[in-house]
């Protein structure tokens, strides 16, 4: 049995379409799960239901084997780090951190030790008597984290905690936050719309779309195999082609037969993805596996570490569709560079091979 079980949550506000439409996930103890998705997809609503700040229309939440329905907020042993810190401006850093401990009636000496421990943990040792009004955004967020961790919660909820922090500091704070959670073996649900933050923070990432968890996996697996059209598009992947058209049927045949991959999960697929970082080679050498096609380089756009190539495929491969590829500069050999420049200059179709590992089958 999972430590946190969220099952079939539904929630609507008034007569509008339900924000949550059967959302569910399971989480192991000590795991950091990132809820990733666009603004308004229901991520914060999930956190508020978990914390007891909002009632779901239906569904179930179990934490540590205990049904949370009917348990008041103060009895849930759940910490919550809000997007805007929500510190008490008239209290010092120390008094903010020990606030929850006072509510739980911890003895004074025990409170002092715990506050000292928490401030050291978030790298704010010596800040105890400072007023919170003079803190930077990053320091305020670390105080909020220390306050949430002080009572040793069973579950920590983080609602885009770094969104108000200066972009230059976010990378360091993400690393520090991850380190703190790992050190304390905290079970955490972290909400974000930022892919890089989710990739670094999460043991797993749950992509939320349409009121449900659309896809959940380890960060690297999610990127390598988005599995759904919505997830692939949110991750910024182009080259997504529908298979329910005459051209799509030819595309499926082209992808399976040319690459020699078989269906590889594509039997029930509705779309095909050709990853932007697919390897590209000139020519049609018989010994080289991959997707054989012909096409014209419509444009070459140099970037810092890569070259963006727009390859307009000739019929009958993809009905003249354009594939956008991001080729790493280190992977462009002289033969490929010459072929790219010649095709772009002459605007003539040439034979190419796309790496078969760049194919992914997607469903709606």
CSV table of C-alpha atoms in Angstrom, one decimal:
chain,number,residue,atom,x,y,z
A,1,UNK,CA,0.0,0.0,0.0
A,2,UNK,CA,1.3,3.4,-1.0
A,3,UNK,CA,2.0,6.0,1.8
A,4,UNK,CA,-0.2,8.7,0.1
A,5,UNK,CA,-3.2,7.5,-2.0
A,6,UNK,CA,-5.2,10.1,-3.9
A,7,UNK,CA,-8.2,8.4,-5.6
A,8,UNK,CA,-10.7,9.8,-8.1
A,9,UNK,CA,-10.8,13.4,-6.9
A,10,UNK,CA,-13.6,15.6,-8.4
A,11,UNK,CA,-13.9,19.3,-7.7
A,12,UNK,CA,-15.9,22.1,-9.4
A,13,UNK,CA,-16.6,25.7,-8.5
A,14,UNK,CA,-20.1,26.8,-9.2
A,15,UNK,CA,-21.5,25.9,-12.6
A,16,UNK,CA,-18.2,25.8,-14.3
A,17,UNK,CA,-16.5,22.7,-15.7
A,18,UNK,CA,-14.9,20.5,-13.0
A,19,UNK,CA,-11.3,21.6,-12.3
A,20,UNK,CA,-10.5,18.0,-11.1
A,21,UNK,CA,-12.1,15.2,-13.1
A,22,UNK,CA,-11.1,11.9,-11.4
A,23,UNK,CA,-7.6,12.9,-10.5
A,24,UNK,CA,-5.5,10.3,-8.7
A,25,UNK,CA,-2.0,9.2,-7.9
A,26,UNK,CA,-0.1,7.1,-5.4
A,27,UNK,CA,3.2,8.1,-3.6
A,28,UNK,CA,5.7,6.2,-1.5
A,29,UNK,CA,7.0,7.4,1.8
A,30,UNK,CA,10.0,9.7,1.4
A,31,UNK,CA,9.3,10.4,-2.2
A,32,UNK,CA,9.2,13.8,-3.8
A,33,UNK,CA,6.4,14.0,-6.4
A,34,UNK,CA,6.1,17.0,-8.6
A,35,UNK,CA,2.7,18.0,-10.0
A,36,UNK,CA,3.5,19.6,-13.3
A,37,UNK,CA,1.0,21.5,-15.5
A,38,UNK,CA,-0.2,24.8,-16.9
A,39,UNK,CA,-1.8,27.5,-14.7
A,40,UNK,CA,-5.4,26.7,-13.9
A,41,UNK,CA,-5.1,22.9,-14.4
A,42,UNK,CA,-6.0,22.2,-10.7
A,43,UNK,CA,-2.6,21.6,-9.1
A,44,UNK,CA,-3.1,24.1,-6.2
A,45,UNK,CA,-6.7,22.7,-5.7
A,46,UNK,CA,-5.1,19.3,-5.1
A,47,UNK,CA,-2.8,20.7,-2.5
A,48,UNK,CA,-5.7,22.5,-0.7
A,49,UNK,CA,-7.7,19.3,-0.6
A,50,UNK,CA,-4.7,17.3,0.8
A,51,UNK,CA,-4.2,20.0,3.4
A,52,UNK,CA,-7.9,20.0,4.4
A,53,UNK,CA,-8.3,23.7,3.3
A,54,UNK,CA,-10.9,22.6,0.7
A,55,UNK,CA,-13.4,19.8,0.4
A,56,UNK,CA,-13.5,17.7,-2.7
A,57,UNK,CA,-16.8,17.0,-4.3
A,58,UNK,CA,-15.9,13.3,-4.3
A,59,UNK,CA,-12.9,11.1,-4.1
A,60,UNK,CA,-10.6,9.8,-1.3
A,61,UNK,CA,-7.3,10.8,0.3
A,62,UNK,CA,-5.4,8.3,2.5
A,63,UNK,CA,-2.2,9.2,4.2
A,64,UNK,CA,-0.2,6.5,6.1
A,65,UNK,CA,-3.2,4.2,5.7
A,66,UNK,CA,-5.6,6.6,7.3
A,67,UNK,CA,-8.6,8.2,5.5
A,68,UNK,CA,-8.3,12.0,5.8
A,69,UNK,CA,-11.9,12.7,5.3
A,70,UNK,CA,-13.2,14.6,8.3
A,71,UNK,CA,-9.8,15.2,9.9
A,72,UNK,CA,-9.4,19.0,10.6
A,73,UNK,CA,-6.5,21.0,9.3
A,74,UNK,CA,-4.7,21.3,12.6
A,75,UNK,CA,-4.8,17.5,13.1
A,76,UNK,CA,-3.5,16.4,9.7
A,77,UNK,CA,0.3,16.8,10.4
A,78,UNK,CA,0.7,18.3,7.0
A,79,UNK,CA,3.1,21.2,6.3
A,80,UNK,CA,2.3,23.8,3.6
A,81,UNK,CA,4.8,26.2,1.9
A,82,UNK,CA,2.8,28.8,0.1
A,83,UNK,CA,3.8,30.6,-3.1
A,84,UNK,CA,3.9,34.0,-1.3
A,85,UNK,CA,5.7,32.8,1.9
A,86,UNK,CA,2.9,34.0,4.3
A,87,UNK,CA,5.2,35.0,7.1
A,88,UNK,CA,4.1,36.9,10.1
A,89,UNK,CA,5.6,40.4,9.4
A,90,UNK,CA,5.5,41.5,13.1
A,91,UNK,CA,7.5,38.5,14.3
A,92,UNK,CA,11.2,37.7,14.1
A,93,UNK,CA,12.6,34.8,12.1
A,94,UNK,CA,12.8,32.7,15.2
A,95,UNK,CA,9.2,33.4,16.3
A,96,UNK,CA,8.0,32.6,12.8
A,97,UNK,CA,9.8,29.2,12.7
A,98,UNK,CA,8.6,28.2,16.2
A,99,UNK,CA,5.0,29.3,15.6
A,100,UNK,CA,3.7,25.8,14.8
A,101,UNK,CA,5.6,24.4,17.7
A,102,UNK,CA,3.9,26.8,20.1
A,103,UNK,CA,0.5,25.7,18.7
A,104,UNK,CA,1.5,22.1,19.5
A,105,UNK,CA,2.6,23.2,23.0
A,106,UNK,CA,6.2,22.1,22.7
A,107,UNK,CA,8.3,22.9,25.8
A,108,UNK,CA,10.4,26.1,25.5
A,109,UNK,CA,13.8,24.4,25.6
A,110,UNK,CA,12.7,21.8,23.0
A,111,UNK,CA,11.4,24.6,20.8
A,112,UNK,CA,14.7,26.5,20.9
A,113,UNK,CA,16.7,23.4,19.9
A,114,UNK,CA,14.3,22.6,17.0
A,115,UNK,CA,14.4,26.2,15.7
A,116,UNK,CA,18.2,26.3,15.8
A,117,UNK,CA,18.3,22.9,14.0
A,118,UNK,CA,15.8,24.1,11.3
A,119,UNK,CA,17.7,27.4,10.7
A,120,UNK,CA,20.9,25.6,10.3
A,121,UNK,CA,19.2,23.2,7.9
A,122,UNK,CA,18.1,26.0,5.6
A,123,UNK,CA,21.4,27.9,5.9
A,124,UNK,CA,20.0,30.7,8.1
A,125,UNK,CA,22.0,30.1,11.3
A,126,UNK,CA,22.3,33.4,13.2
A,127,UNK,CA,19.1,34.9,11.6
A,128,UNK,CA,16.8,34.1,14.5
A,129,UNK,CA,16.3,37.6,15.9
A,130,UNK,CA,16.1,39.4,12.6
A,131,UNK,CA,12.8,40.9,11.5
A,132,UNK,CA,11.3,39.2,8.5
A,133,UNK,CA,10.5,42.5,6.9
A,134,UNK,CA,14.2,43.0,5.9
A,135,UNK,CA,14.7,39.5,4.4
A,136,UNK,CA,15.2,38.9,0.7
A,137,UNK,CA,12.8,36.8,-1.3
A,138,UNK,CA,15.0,33.7,-1.1
A,139,UNK,CA,15.6,34.2,2.6
A,140,UNK,CA,11.9,34.6,3.3
A,141,UNK,CA,11.2,31.4,1.4
A,142,UNK,CA,13.7,29.5,3.4
A,143,UNK,CA,12.2,30.8,6.6
A,144,UNK,CA,8.8,29.5,5.4
A,145,UNK,CA,10.3,26.1,4.6
A,146,UNK,CA,11.9,26.0,8.1
A,147,UNK,CA,8.6,26.8,9.7
A,148,UNK,CA,6.8,24.1,7.8
A,149,UNK,CA,9.5,21.5,8.6
A,150,UNK,CA,9.8,22.3,12.3
A,151,UNK,CA,6.8,20.2,13.5
A,152,UNK,CA,8.1,17.2,11.5
A,153,UNK,CA,5.1,16.9,9.3
A,154,UNK,CA,4.0,13.5,7.8
A,155,UNK,CA,3.6,15.3,4.4
A,156,UNK,CA,5.0,18.5,3.0
A,157,UNK,CA,3.1,20.5,0.3
A,158,UNK,CA,4.9,23.1,-1.7
A,159,UNK,CA,2.9,25.4,-3.9
A,160,UNK,CA,5.3,26.9,-6.5
A,161,UNK,CA,7.5,28.0,-3.6
A,162,UNK,CA,10.2,29.6,-5.8
A,163,UNK,CA,8.0,31.4,-8.3
A,164,UNK,CA,8.5,34.8,-6.5
A,165,UNK,CA,12.2,34.4,-6.2
A,166,UNK,CA,14.6,36.2,-8.5
A,167,UNK,CA,15.5,34.0,-11.5
A,168,UNK,CA,19.2,34.2,-10.8
A,169,UNK,CA,18.8,32.6,-7.4
A,170,UNK,CA,16.2,29.9,-8.4
A,171,UNK,CA,18.8,27.3,-9.5
A,172,UNK,CA,20.7,27.5,-6.1
A,173,UNK,CA,17.4,27.4,-4.1
A,174,UNK,CA,16.1,24.4,-6.0
A,175,UNK,CA,19.2,22.5,-5.3
A,176,UNK,CA,19.1,23.5,-1.6
A,177,UNK,CA,15.4,22.7,-1.3
A,178,UNK,CA,16.0,19.2,-2.8
A,179,UNK,CA,18.9,18.7,-0.4
A,180,UNK,CA,16.8,19.7,2.6
A,181,UNK,CA,14.0,17.3,1.7
A,182,UNK,CA,16.4,14.4,1.1
A,183,UNK,CA,18.2,15.1,4.4
A,184,UNK,CA,15.0,15.0,6.3
A,185,UNK,CA,13.5,12.1,4.3
A,186,UNK,CA,10.4,14.2,3.7
A,187,UNK,CA,7.5,13.0,1.7
A,188,UNK,CA,6.6,16.0,-0.4
A,189,UNK,CA,4.2,17.0,-3.2
A,190,UNK,CA,5.7,19.9,-5.1
A,191,UNK,CA,3.6,22.0,-7.5
A,192,UNK,CA,5.3,23.8,-10.4
A,193,UNK,CA,4.7,24.8,-14.0
A,194,UNK,CA,8.4,24.8,-14.7
A,195,UNK,CA,9.8,21.7,-16.5
A,196,UNK,CA,13.4,22.2,-15.4
A,197,UNK,CA,12.3,22.7,-11.7
A,198,UNK,CA,10.2,19.5,-11.9
A,199,UNK,CA,13.0,17.6,-13.6
A,200,UNK,CA,15.5,18.5,-10.9
A,201,UNK,CA,13.2,18.3,-7.9
A,202,UNK,CA,11.0,15.3,-8.5
A,203,UNK,CA,11.7,11.6,-7.9
A,204,UNK,CA,8.7,11.3,-10.2
A,205,UNK,CA,6.7,13.9,-12.1
A,206,UNK,CA,2.9,13.7,-12.5
A,207,UNK,CA,1.7,15.8,-15.5
A,208,UNK,CA,-1.7,17.2,-14.8
A,209,UNK,CA,-4.0,17.9,-17.8
A,210,UNK,CA,-7.7,18.0,-18.3
A,211,UNK,CA,-8.3,17.6,-14.5
A,212,UNK,CA,-6.5,14.3,-14.4
A,213,UNK,CA,-2.9,13.0,-14.0
A,214,UNK,CA,-2.2,12.5,-17.7
A,215,UNK,CA,1.2,10.9,-17.3
A,216,UNK,CA,3.4,10.0,-14.4
A,217,UNK,CA,7.0,8.7,-14.4
A,218,UNK,CA,10.6,9.5,-13.4
A,219,UNK,CA,11.6,12.8,-14.9
A,220,UNK,CA,14.1,11.3,-17.5
A,221,UNK,CA,11.5,8.7,-18.5
A,222,UNK,CA,8.8,11.3,-18.9
A,223,UNK,CA,11.0,13.3,-21.3
A,224,UNK,CA,12.2,10.3,-23.2
A,225,UNK,CA,8.7,8.9,-23.6
A,226,UNK,CA,6.0,11.5,-23.1
A,227,UNK,CA,3.4,8.9,-24.2
A,228,UNK,CA,0.5,11.4,-24.7
A,229,UNK,CA,0.0,14.3,-27.1
A,230,UNK,CA,-0.7,16.7,-24.3
A,231,UNK,CA,2.4,15.8,-22.4
A,232,UNK,CA,4.6,16.0,-25.5
A,233,UNK,CA,3.3,19.5,-26.4
A,234,UNK,CA,3.7,20.8,-22.8
A,235,UNK,CA,7.3,19.6,-22.9
A,236,UNK,CA,7.8,21.8,-26.0
A,237,UNK,CA,8.1,19.0,-28.5
A,238,UNK,CA,7.0,19.6,-32.1
A,239,UNK,CA,6.9,17.3,-35.0
A,240,UNK,CA,3.7,15.7,-33.8
A,241,UNK,CA,1.7,14.1,-36.6
A,242,UNK,CA,-1.9,12.7,-36.5
A,243,UNK,CA,-2.3,9.2,-37.8
A,244,UNK,CA,-6.1,9.3,-38.5
A,245,UNK,CA,-5.7,10.8,-42.0
A,246,UNK,CA,-4.7,9.3,-45.3
A,247,UNK,CA,-1.3,11.0,-45.0
A,248,UNK,CA,-1.1,9.7,-41.4
A,249,UNK,CA,-1.6,6.1,-42.6
A,250,UNK,CA,1.3,6.5,-45.0
A,251,UNK,CA,3.3,8.1,-42.1
A,252,UNK,CA,2.7,5.0,-39.9
A,253,UNK,CA,3.8,2.7,-42.7
A,254,UNK,CA,6.8,4.9,-43.4
A,255,UNK,CA,7.8,5.0,-39.7
A,256,UNK,CA,7.4,1.3,-39.0
A,257,UNK,CA,8.8,-0.2,-42.2
A,258,UNK,CA,11.6,2.3,-42.9
A,259,UNK,CA,13.0,2.2,-39.4
A,260,UNK,CA,12.4,-1.5,-39.0
A,261,UNK,CA,11.0,-0.9,-35.5
A,262,UNK,CA,7.6,-2.8,-35.8
A,263,UNK,CA,4.8,-1.0,-33.9
A,264,UNK,CA,6.8,-0.6,-30.7
A,265,UNK,CA,3.6,0.4,-28.8
A,266,UNK,CA,2.1,2.1,-31.8
A,267,UNK,CA,-0.8,-0.2,-32.4
A,268,UNK,CA,-3.2,2.0,-30.5
A,269,UNK,CA,-1.3,5.2,-31.1
A,270,UNK,CA,-3.1,8.3,-32.5
A,271,UNK,CA,0.0,10.4,-33.2
A,272,UNK,CA,3.6,10.0,-34.1
A,273,UNK,CA,6.4,12.1,-32.6
A,274,UNK,CA,9.7,12.7,-34.2
A,275,UNK,CA,11.9,14.1,-31.5
A,276,UNK,CA,13.6,17.4,-32.3
A,277,UNK,CA,17.0,16.0,-31.2
A,278,UNK,CA,16.8,13.1,-33.6
A,279,UNK,CA,20.1,12.2,-35.3
A,280,UNK,CA,20.2,13.2,-38.9
A,281,UNK,CA,22.5,11.7,-41.5
A,282,UNK,CA,22.9,12.4,-45.3
A,283,UNK,CA,22.4,9.7,-47.9
A,284,UNK,CA,20.8,6.3,-47.9
A,285,UNK,CA,23.6,3.9,-47.0
A,286,UNK,CA,22.2,0.4,-46.8
A,287,UNK,CA,24.1,-0.4,-43.6
A,288,UNK,CA,22.7,2.5,-41.7
A,289,UNK,CA,19.3,1.9,-39.9
A,290,UNK,CA,16.8,4.7,-39.6
A,291,UNK,CA,13.9,6.5,-41.2
A,292,UNK,CA,14.8,7.0,-44.9
A,293,UNK,CA,13.3,10.0,-46.6
A,294,UNK,CA,14.1,12.8,-49.0
A,295,UNK,CA,13.7,16.4,-48.3
A,296,UNK,CA,14.9,20.0,-48.7
A,297,UNK,CA,16.6,22.1,-46.0
A,298,UNK,CA,14.2,25.0,-45.8
A,299,UNK,CA,16.4,26.9,-43.2
A,300,UNK,CA,19.4,26.7,-41.0
A,301,UNK,CA,19.5,28.7,-37.8
A,302,UNK,CA,22.7,28.6,-35.8
A,303,UNK,CA,22.2,28.8,-32.0
A,304,UNK,CA,24.7,28.8,-29.1
A,305,UNK,CA,25.1,25.0,-28.7
A,306,UNK,CA,23.0,23.7,-31.6
A,307,UNK,CA,21.8,24.3,-35.1
A,308,UNK,CA,18.1,24.4,-35.8
A,309,UNK,CA,17.2,22.7,-39.1
A,310,UNK,CA,13.9,22.9,-40.9
A,311,UNK,CA,13.6,19.9,-43.2
A,312,UNK,CA,10.8,20.0,-45.7
A,313,UNK,CA,10.1,16.4,-46.6
A,314,UNK,CA,9.2,15.5,-50.2
A,315,UNK,CA,6.2,13.4,-51.0
A,316,UNK,CA,5.1,10.7,-50.4
A,317,UNK,CA,6.9,10.6,-47.1
A,318,UNK,CA,5.0,13.1,-45.1
A,319,UNK,CA,3.0,15.0,-47.7
A,320,UNK,CA,5.5,17.8,-47.7
A,321,UNK,CA,5.5,18.4,-44.0
A,322,UNK,CA,8.3,20.2,-42.3
A,323,UNK,CA,10.3,18.6,-39.4
A,324,UNK,CA,12.2,20.9,-37.1
A,325,UNK,CA,15.4,19.4,-35.7
A,326,UNK,CA,17.8,20.8,-33.1
A,327,UNK,CA,21.2,19.3,-33.9
A,328,UNK,CA,23.9,19.5,-31.4
A,329,UNK,CA,27.0,21.3,-32.8
A,330,UNK,CA,29.3,18.6,-31.5
A,331,UNK,CA,27.3,16.0,-33.6
A,332,UNK,CA,27.5,17.8,-36.9
A,333,UNK,CA,30.3,16.3,-38.9
A,334,UNK,CA,31.8,17.8,-42.1
A,335,UNK,CA,29.7,15.4,-44.4
A,336,UNK,CA,26.5,16.5,-42.7
A,337,UNK,CA,27.4,20.2,-42.7
A,338,UNK,CA,28.2,20.1,-46.4
A,339,UNK,CA,24.9,18.3,-47.2
A,340,UNK,CA,22.8,20.7,-45.1
A,341,UNK,CA,24.4,23.8,-46.7
A,342,UNK,CA,24.1,22.5,-50.2
A,343,UNK,CA,20.4,21.6,-49.8
A,344,UNK,CA,19.7,25.0,-48.2
A,345,UNK,CA,21.5,26.8,-51.0
A,346,UNK,CA,20.2,24.8,-53.9
A,347,UNK,CA,16.7,24.3,-52.4
A,348,UNK,CA,16.8,20.7,-53.8
A,349,UNK,CA,15.6,17.5,-52.2
A,350,UNK,CA,18.3,15.2,-51.0
A,351,UNK,CA,18.3,11.7,-49.3
A,352,UNK,CA,18.4,11.7,-45.5
A,353,UNK,CA,18.2,9.2,-42.6
A,354,UNK,CA,16.5,10.1,-39.4
A,355,UNK,CA,17.6,8.1,-36.3
A,356,UNK,CA,15.0,5.5,-35.5
A,357,UNK,CA,15.4,6.2,-31.7
A,358,UNK,CA,13.8,9.6,-32.4
A,359,UNK,CA,10.4,8.0,-32.9
A,360,UNK,CA,7.8,7.9,-30.2
A,361,UNK,CA,4.2,6.8,-30.4
A,362,UNK,CA,1.6,9.0,-28.7
A,363,UNK,CA,-2.0,8.6,-27.7
A,364,UNK,CA,-4.6,11.3,-27.0
